[in-house]
Amino acid sequence: MNGLPAAEPPASSSSPPPPAPDPFNSLPDDLRDNTFSLLSAADRSAAAAVCHSWFQADSRSRLSLTVGNCYAVDPQVAVEKFPNVRAAVVKGKPHFADFTSFLPPDWGAYALPWVEAAVHGWPHLEELSFKRMVVTDECLQMIAATFPNLKALRVNKCEGFSTTGLEAITQACRNLRELDLEESTIDNNPLSHWLTNFPESLETLNFSCLTWELNFTQLERLVSRCRNLKTLKLNNHIPLENVASLLRQAPQIVELGFGKFSDGSDPNLFANVKAAFAGCTSLTRLSGGWGNGDVPEYLPALCYLPAFSCVCEGLTSLNLCWATTQGTGLIQFIRKCKNLQRLWVNDLIGEAGLSFVASTCSKLQELRVVLASNYGYVGPAVSVKERGLVAVSAQCPRLESVLYLCRRMTNKDLITVARNCANLTCFRFGLPEPNPDYITGRPFDAGFRAIVESCKGLRRLSVAGRLTDAGFRSTGELADSIEVLSLAFTGDSDIGLNYILKGCKSLKRLQITDCPFGGRALLANAARLETLRYLCMSSCKVTMLECMLLGDTMPRLTVEVRKNAQLKSVPPNSLVRSLYVYRTLAGPRSDTPESIQIASI
Amino acid sequence: MAAEDLKKMITLKSSDGEEFKVEEAVAMELQTIRHMIEDECADNEIPLPNVNSKILSKVIEYCNKHVHAAKPVADGASALSPAEDLKNWDAEFVKVDQATLFDLSLAANYLDIKALLDLTCQTIADMIKGKTPEEIRRTFNIKNDFTAEEEDEIRRENQWAFE
């Protein structure tokens, strides 16, 4: 402070005085912690390696922790190293497991060891999130018993628990603000009172994944008592008139999701829905399970869209992936949504629909176009093609994130998109088959090269369609900022994979399916694999022997291979169906099921 | 001008005896002083034994700017919004040598000036961002008391498990 011997610069010198020896030492702890709290996890990890006192400061002051792979570290180690954590996120299965049967159902990722460690070692815990893990009722009961002040519980894409566990949480955690069960598989215990006695502090409630009809009286009481409720995501089976009734009790709502609604008996349904939505002046995010008209018990919901249209102007986020009925109602609705920043639709929107999106949604930042067939649509194919993407890229200057599953594409159009959207951070592109440019017949080398060259901030890329080794070379050389890379049905040989592993400086996660890559590139770049969080490969040409060699050469990598549960071991010469390679500090895990083999000599 | 003369002035005295007259409104930016004024236990002269004159004059400069920036400027001379102007001013304000920066941070902490504390902490954090441990050490003249193995292990643990 005052006592620091900071030398005054000599009058003739223009350089500042040399820094005093470790000025950080003079800072009081709270000031140092304050500074550290402004650093990202990556910067903190560098800071912790500077010297002992910085190491201790980081350890003491880390309030928020994300464990990207639950098997990368022992939960006990995490808890001992960072005793003051308030918010923890633990992730299990890789993202890849979402849309393929990449991992067997009994693969693992158990939350229990983490809950046990947290319960003993994180007394200040207020927020806990699990993603793609097995969470049991026992876990939830332990959390409820130990953390009555829990503010947020997020259990996303998890399984293994029931409403018994939920009851423990809602009864004990009376200050709970957020309960988010997105896409989890949850069993119903009809005797559970989880819904009856909810804490009134609730601001976010997402139970869209529940597959049974809830007691509406209880739900209504919950909504009316939680005056701070901002986000409400309902499940299927709620009649539309009941949705309207809930909205009347919660006009302050900011985000609404509803499942497929069933036919009600209200003769004035349209007017009631319209009036209910008119009251929701704060609504900015909307997602819906708009029923498929072919399924009798679900309303052809698109005919009710006009009743919602009063909220269009205020919407910033709209998810219509589930709108699996065709009709112009959708487009009329979107044409009123001038302020959309995020739009998720399926390919039934068609090229014409996308051109309306382009001309209406000038503030669009994120566009997803998924396949209606993945959402239960069984009618004649509509699909989108290249013009839709080009139109949006040309008229939406703020576009940053694109997921586009379409029927065909050309290099020229990819190059146009690259030029129009240099700010892309995420570009996930898919074709139904490994097709080339449909006009020239050439592979997409030039198109993807343009994307990686132009979009200097690109962090996520999914490549589809034909790409040659040369195409991979430009990706490897130019895609400096890519952290997540997915390859499907593409590539010519191991050389392509070699380019990726030798380049792509920032790569953290690599997912490969149905590509002609063997293990040679993996073995040649074994050390590189330690710089990734994980590598997933499915239906490629890697042999068991190559996996064993990899596991043997790199003892800190766990190489997991899918095997037939009846076999003792995968034969060395056979091609592995799938492999999952990840770095770990904790050594090979001890809870592998029969359908997984950890490969080593 | 007469109104200015009637503005109540507070005298702040640095550790090395220098006196600074400031408007009461400016002195109130220092929360520790504010409490003293509001509790009416402040004389017109307040000693600050933990802050020297060099740092105190900079602190006062900062508070002066921020108090007066809250008032709208009638002439509209700047092409930027007042908020952007202030941001640019702040950015220039913290372009000082390291020792002064840390002293400012300590003073902001002691005098409880949240905005200045946030600004200085962010500036220090920005000096850490994107650097390797060795680069950080060089920036702040810190002695490395880890062995190479220890350093590797720490980096690995943090990167593999907690990033």
mmCIF file of N, CA and C in Angstrom, chain A residues 29 70 74 89 91 100 140 152 169 172 180 190 198 233 236 253 279 321 331 354 392 406 439 451 458 529 554 580:
data_model
loop_
_atom_site.group_PDB
_atom_site.id
_atom_site.type_symbol
_atom_site.label_atom_id
_atom_site.label_comp_id
_atom_site.label_asym_id
_atom_site.label_seq_id
_atom_site.Cartn_x
_atom_site.Cartn_y
_atom_site.Cartn_z
ATOM 1 N N ASP A 29 -7.451 -10.542 1.442
ATOM 2 C CA ASP A 29 -8.034 -11.714 0.795
ATOM 3 C C ASP A 29 -9.272 -11.398 -0.028
ATOM 4 N N CYS A 70 -17.808 -36.303 -15.450
ATOM 5 C CA CYS A 70 -17.819 -36.771 -14.055
ATOM 6 C C CYS A 70 -16.765 -37.835 -13.791
ATOM 7 N N ASP A 74 -12.064 -37.514 -9.286
ATOM 8 C CA ASP A 74 -12.764 -38.090 -8.149
ATOM 9 C C ASP A 74 -13.559 -36.994 -7.437
ATOM 10 N N VAL A 89 -21.892 -27.707 -11.266
ATOM 11 C CA VAL A 89 -22.486 -28.381 -12.417
ATOM 12 C C VAL A 89 -21.651 -29.626 -12.684
ATOM 13 N N LYS A 91 -21.410 -33.021 -15.245
ATOM 14 C CA LYS A 91 -21.951 -33.625 -16.469
ATOM 15 C C LYS A 91 -21.446 -35.047 -16.639
ATOM 16 N N THR A 100 -27.906 -40.854 -30.536
ATOM 17 C CA THR A 100 -27.529 -42.154 -31.079
ATOM 18 C C THR A 100 -27.590 -43.125 -29.919
ATOM 19 N N LEU A 140 -31.614 -37.356 -4.301
ATOM 20 C CA LEU A 140 -32.451 -36.185 -4.054
ATOM 21 C C LEU A 140 -32.782 -36.060 -2.573
ATOM 22 N N ALA A 152 -31.345 -23.619 -6.377
ATOM 23 C CA ALA A 152 -31.620 -24.108 -7.729
ATOM 24 C C ALA A 152 -31.190 -25.550 -7.856
ATOM 25 N N ILE A 169 -37.340 -32.857 -2.128
ATOM 26 C CA ILE A 169 -36.807 -31.536 -2.465
ATOM 27 C C ILE A 169 -37.838 -30.441 -2.172
ATOM 28 N N ALA A 172 -38.427 -29.871 1.590
ATOM 29 C CA ALA A 172 -37.333 -29.395 2.437
ATOM 30 C C ALA A 172 -36.760 -28.055 1.999
ATOM 31 N N ASP A 180 -35.614 -27.421 -12.492
ATOM 32 C CA ASP A 180 -35.602 -27.603 -13.937
ATOM 33 C C ASP A 180 -35.314 -29.059 -14.237
ATOM 34 N N PRO A 190 -47.549 -42.325 -7.556
ATOM 35 C CA PRO A 190 -48.833 -41.629 -7.378
ATOM 36 C C PRO A 190 -49.046 -41.127 -5.953
ATOM 37 N N PHE A 198 -45.489 -26.766 -2.582
ATOM 38 C CA PHE A 198 -44.339 -26.146 -3.208
ATOM 39 C C PHE A 198 -43.901 -24.887 -2.492
ATOM 40 N N LYS A 233 -42.672 -24.388 -17.686
ATOM 41 C CA LYS A 233 -42.694 -25.293 -18.827
ATOM 42 C C LYS A 233 -43.507 -26.518 -18.443
ATOM 43 N N ASN A 236 -47.128 -32.535 -21.483
ATOM 44 C CA ASN A 236 -48.282 -32.878 -22.327
ATOM 45 C C ASN A 236 -49.528 -33.081 -21.468
ATOM 46 N N ILE A 253 -45.607 -13.988 -16.370
ATOM 47 C CA ILE A 253 -44.704 -14.994 -16.916
ATOM 48 C C ILE A 253 -43.858 -14.478 -18.075
ATOM 49 N N GLY A 279 -53.143 -11.013 -21.501
ATOM 50 C CA GLY A 279 -52.693 -10.536 -20.196
ATOM 51 C C GLY A 279 -51.214 -10.723 -19.957
ATOM 52 N N CYS A 321 -40.321 -26.547 -32.935
ATOM 53 C CA CYS A 321 -39.850 -27.825 -33.488
ATOM 54 C C CYS A 321 -40.955 -28.872 -33.521
ATOM 55 N N ILE A 331 -46.657 -19.550 -40.611
ATOM 56 C CA ILE A 331 -45.954 -18.454 -41.247
ATOM 57 C C ILE A 331 -46.607 -17.129 -40.895
ATOM 58 N N LEU A 354 -39.011 -19.860 -44.736
ATOM 59 C CA LEU A 354 -37.725 -19.296 -44.335
ATOM 60 C C LEU A 354 -37.497 -17.934 -44.972
ATOM 61 N N VAL A 392 -31.768 -16.229 -45.100
ATOM 62 C CA VAL A 392 -31.618 -15.799 -43.710
ATOM 63 C C VAL A 392 -30.237 -15.186 -43.497
ATOM 64 N N CYS A 406 -30.896 -30.010 -43.979
ATOM 65 C CA CYS A 406 -31.620 -29.770 -45.217
ATOM 66 C C CYS A 406 -31.339 -30.872 -46.223
ATOM 67 N N ILE A 439 -25.173 -29.447 -57.538
ATOM 68 C CA ILE A 439 -25.122 -28.914 -58.904
ATOM 69 C C ILE A 439 -23.831 -29.339 -59.593
ATOM 70 N N ILE A 451 -16.272 -21.274 -44.767
ATOM 71 C CA ILE A 451 -16.870 -21.098 -43.437
ATOM 72 C C ILE A 451 -15.783 -20.903 -42.379
ATOM 73 N N LEU A 458 -15.639 -19.000 -34.863
ATOM 74 C CA LEU A 458 -16.440 -20.223 -34.884
ATOM 75 C C LEU A 458 -15.983 -21.185 -33.804
ATOM 76 N N LEU A 529 -4.780 -36.407 -27.967
ATOM 77 C CA LEU A 529 -6.050 -36.826 -27.363
ATOM 78 C C LEU A 529 -6.138 -36.419 -25.901
ATOM 79 N N MET A 554 -1.192 -44.481 -23.548
ATOM 80 C CA MET A 554 -1.613 -43.268 -22.841
ATOM 81 C C MET A 554 -2.363 -43.668 -21.580
ATOM 82 N N TYR A 580 -15.158 -44.446 -26.858
ATOM 83 C CA TYR A 580 -15.267 -43.191 -26.129
ATOM 84 C C TYR A 580 -13.963 -43.035 -25.367
#
